[in-house]
Amino acid sequence: MVNTRPDLSTAVNFLSRFMANPGDNHWQALKRVPRYLKGMLSLGLQFCKSIPLDKQMLSAFADSDYANDVTDRKSLTGYAFFLLERQLFGSQ
């Protein structure tokens, strides 16, 4: 789901850390994800065929931290690809 819904990658990444022992606050955060999706059903990416191919700009960004997670000192890396200022996919 994260590869097709880059807007969910941060939430899924964060919530997956607590799968072994979730607390009440984690369950509350998890319940917000379907509500968010329900509110976004009518939104989607649209690309216009009228823009010439040579004017379509592809951009990529990446970021990482080094052992910044205070619980286990794991590093995180994220990336995002954009075409015509619309995010195609990303990862965290």
Coordinates of N, CA and C in Angstrom, one line a residue:
M1 N 0.8 -1.2 0.0 CA 0.0 0.0 0.0 C 0.9 1.3 0.0
V2 N 2.0 1.2 0.6 CA 2.8 2.4 0.7 C 3.4 2.8 -0.7
N3 N 3.7 1.9 -1.5 CA 4.2 2.3 -2.8 C 3.1 2.9 -3.7
T4 N 1.8 2.5 -3.5 CA 0.8 3.2 -4.3 C 0.2 4.4 -3.6
R5 N 0.4 4.5 -2.3 CA -0.1 5.7 -1.6 C 1.1 6.3 -0.8
P6 N 1.9 7.1 -1.5 CA 3.0 7.7 -0.8 C 2.7 8.6 0.4
D7 N 1.4 9.1 0.4 CA 1.0 9.9 1.5 C 0.8 9.2 2.8
L8 N 0.8 7.8 2.7 CA 0.6 7.0 3.9 C 2.0 6.5 4.4
S9 N 3.0 6.7 3.7 CA 4.3 6.0 4.1 C 4.8 6.4 5.5
T10 N 4.7 7.6 5.9 CA 5.1 8.0 7.2 C 4.3 7.4 8.3
A11 N 3.0 7.4 8.1 CA 2.1 6.8 9.2 C 2.3 5.3 9.3
V12 N 2.4 4.6 8.1 CA 2.6 3.2 8.2 C 4.0 2.8 8.8
N13 N 5.0 3.6 8.4 CA 6.3 3.3 8.9 C 6.3 3.5 10.4
F14 N 5.7 4.6 10.9 CA 5.7 4.9 12.4 C 4.9 3.8 13.1
L15 N 3.7 3.5 12.7 CA 2.8 2.6 13.4 C 3.4 1.2 13.4
S16 N 4.1 0.8 12.3 CA 4.6 -0.6 12.3 C 5.7 -0.8 13.3
R17 N 6.2 0.2 13.9 CA 7.2 0.0 15.0 C 6.6 -0.5 16.3
F18 N 5.3 -0.4 16.4 CA 4.6 -0.8 17.6 C 3.7 -2.0 17.5
M19 N 3.9 -2.7 16.4 CA 3.0 -3.9 16.2 C 3.2 -5.0 17.3
A20 N 4.3 -5.1 17.8 CA 4.5 -6.2 18.8 C 3.8 -5.8 20.2
N21 N 3.8 -4.6 20.5 CA 3.2 -4.2 21.8 C 2.5 -2.8 21.7
P22 N 1.4 -2.7 21.0 CA 0.7 -1.4 20.8 C 0.0 -1.0 22.0
G23 N 0.1 0.3 22.3 CA -0.7 0.9 23.4 C -1.9 1.6 22.9
D24 N -2.7 2.1 23.8 CA -4.0 2.8 23.4 C -3.8 3.9 22.4
N25 N -2.7 4.7 22.7 CA -2.5 5.8 21.7 C -2.1 5.4 20.3
H26 N -1.5 4.2 20.2 CA -1.2 3.6 18.9 C -2.4 3.2 18.2
W27 N -3.4 2.6 18.9 CA -4.6 2.2 18.4 C -5.4 3.4 17.9
Q28 N -5.4 4.5 18.7 CA -6.1 5.7 18.3 C -5.5 6.2 17.0
A29 N -4.2 6.2 16.9 CA -3.5 6.7 15.7 C -3.9 5.8 14.5
L30 N -3.9 4.5 14.7 CA -4.2 3.6 13.6 C -5.6 3.8 13.1
K31 N -6.6 4.1 14.0 CA -8.0 4.4 13.5 C -8.1 5.6 12.7
R32 N -7.2 6.5 12.7 CA -7.2 7.7 11.9 C -6.8 7.4 10.5
V33 N -6.1 6.4 10.2 CA -5.7 6.0 8.8 C -6.8 5.8 7.9
P34 N -7.8 4.9 8.3 CA -9.0 4.7 7.4 C -9.8 6.0 7.2
R35 N -9.9 6.8 8.3 CA -10.7 8.0 8.2 C -10.0 9.0 7.2
Y36 N -8.7 9.0 7.2 CA -7.9 9.8 6.2 C -8.2 9.3 4.8
L37 N -8.1 8.0 4.6 CA -8.3 7.4 3.3 C -9.7 7.7 2.8
K38 N -10.7 7.6 3.7 CA -12.1 7.9 3.3 C -12.3 9.4 2.8
G39 N -11.5 10.3 3.4 CA -11.6 11.7 3.0 C -10.9 12.0 1.8
M40 N -10.0 11.1 1.3 CA -9.2 11.3 0.1 C -9.7 10.5 -1.1
L41 N -10.8 9.8 -1.0 CA -11.3 9.0 -2.1 C -11.4 9.7 -3.4
S42 N -11.9 11.0 -3.4 CA -12.1 11.7 -4.6 C -10.9 12.4 -5.2
L43 N -9.8 12.3 -4.5 CA -8.6 13.0 -4.9 C -7.6 12.0 -5.6
G44 N -6.9 12.4 -6.6 CA -6.0 11.6 -7.3 C -5.0 12.4 -8.2
L45 N -4.1 11.7 -8.7 CA -3.1 12.4 -9.6 C -3.7 12.5 -11.0
Q46 N -3.5 13.7 -11.6 CA -4.0 13.9 -13.0 C -2.9 14.5 -13.8
F47 N -2.6 13.9 -15.0 CA -1.6 14.4 -15.9 C -2.2 14.8 -17.2
C48 N -1.8 16.0 -17.6 CA -2.4 16.6 -18.8 C -1.6 16.2 -20.1
K49 N -2.3 15.7 -21.1 CA -1.6 15.3 -22.3 C -1.1 16.5 -23.1
S50 N -1.6 17.7 -22.8 CA -1.3 18.8 -23.6 C 0.1 19.4 -23.3
I51 N 0.7 18.9 -22.3 CA 2.1 19.4 -22.0 C 3.1 18.6 -22.8
P52 N 3.9 19.2 -23.6 CA 4.9 18.4 -24.4 C 5.8 17.6 -23.5
L53 N 6.2 16.5 -24.0 CA 7.1 15.6 -23.3 C 8.4 16.2 -22.8
D54 N 8.9 17.1 -23.7 CA 10.2 17.7 -23.3 C 10.0 18.8 -22.2
K55 N 8.8 19.2 -21.9 CA 8.6 20.1 -20.8 C 8.2 19.5 -19.5
Q56 N 8.1 18.1 -19.5 CA 7.7 17.4 -18.3 C 9.0 17.1 -17.5
M57 N 9.0 17.7 -16.3 CA 10.2 17.6 -15.5 C 10.0 16.5 -14.4
L58 N 11.0 15.6 -14.4 CA 11.1 14.6 -13.3 C 12.1 15.1 -12.3
S59 N 11.7 15.1 -11.0 CA 12.5 15.5 -9.9 C 12.6 14.4 -8.9
A60 N 13.7 14.2 -8.3 CA 13.9 13.2 -7.2 C 14.6 13.9 -6.0
F61 N 14.2 13.4 -4.8 CA 14.8 13.9 -3.6 C 15.0 12.7 -2.7
A62 N 16.0 12.8 -1.9 CA 16.3 11.8 -0.9 C 16.9 12.4 0.4
D63 N 16.6 11.7 1.5 CA 17.1 12.2 2.7 C 17.4 11.0 3.6
S64 N 18.2 11.2 4.6 CA 18.5 10.1 5.5 C 19.0 10.7 6.8
D65 N 18.8 9.9 7.9 CA 19.4 10.3 9.2 C 20.3 9.1 9.6
Y66 N 21.3 9.4 10.4 CA 22.2 8.4 10.9 C 21.9 8.0 12.3
A67 N 21.3 6.9 12.6 CA 21.1 6.4 13.9 C 20.3 7.4 14.8
N68 N 19.3 8.0 14.2 CA 18.6 9.0 14.9 C 17.4 8.5 15.7
D69 N 17.0 7.3 15.5 CA 15.9 6.7 16.4 C 16.4 6.4 17.8
V70 N 15.9 7.1 18.8 CA 16.4 7.0 20.1 C 16.2 5.7 20.8
T71 N 15.2 4.9 20.3 CA 14.9 3.6 20.9 C 15.9 2.5 20.5
D72 N 16.3 2.5 19.2 CA 17.2 1.4 18.8 C 18.3 1.9 17.9
R73 N 18.5 3.2 17.7 CA 19.5 3.8 17.0 C 19.6 3.4 15.5
K74 N 18.4 3.0 15.0 CA 18.3 2.6 13.5 C 18.3 3.9 12.7
S75 N 18.8 3.7 11.5 CA 18.8 4.9 10.6 C 17.6 4.8 9.6
L76 N 17.1 5.9 9.2 CA 16.0 5.9 8.2 C 16.4 6.6 6.9
T77 N 15.9 6.1 5.8 CA 16.2 6.8 4.5 C 14.8 6.9 3.8
G78 N 14.7 8.0 3.2 CA 13.4 8.3 2.4 C 13.7 8.9 1.1
Y79 N 12.8 8.7 0.1 CA 13.0 9.3 -1.2 C 11.6 9.6 -1.8
A80 N 11.6 10.5 -2.7 CA 10.4 10.8 -3.4 C 10.7 11.2 -4.8
F81 N 9.8 10.8 -5.8 CA 9.9 11.1 -7.2 C 8.7 11.9 -7.6
F82 N 8.9 13.0 -8.3 CA 7.9 13.9 -8.7 C 7.9 14.1 -10.2
L83 N 6.8 14.1 -10.9 CA 6.6 14.4 -12.3 C 5.6 15.5 -12.4
L84 N 6.0 16.6 -13.0 CA 5.1 17.8 -13.1 C 4.6 18.2 -11.7
E85 N 5.5 18.2 -10.8 CA 5.2 18.7 -9.4 C 4.2 17.8 -8.7
R86 N 4.0 16.5 -9.2 CA 3.1 15.6 -8.5 C 3.9 14.4 -8.1
Q87 N 3.7 14.0 -6.8 CA 4.5 12.9 -6.3 C 4.0 11.6 -7.0
L88 N 5.0 10.9 -7.6 CA 4.7 9.6 -8.2 C 4.8 8.5 -7.2
F89 N 5.9 8.4 -6.5 CA 6.0 7.4 -5.4 C 7.1 7.9 -4.5
G90 N 7.2 7.2 -3.4 CA 8.2 7.5 -2.4 C 8.3 6.4 -1.4
S91 N 9.3 6.6 -0.5 CA 9.5 5.6 0.5 C 10.1 6.2 1.7
Q92 N 9.9 5.7 2.9 CA 10.5 6.1 4.1 C 11.0 4.9 4.9

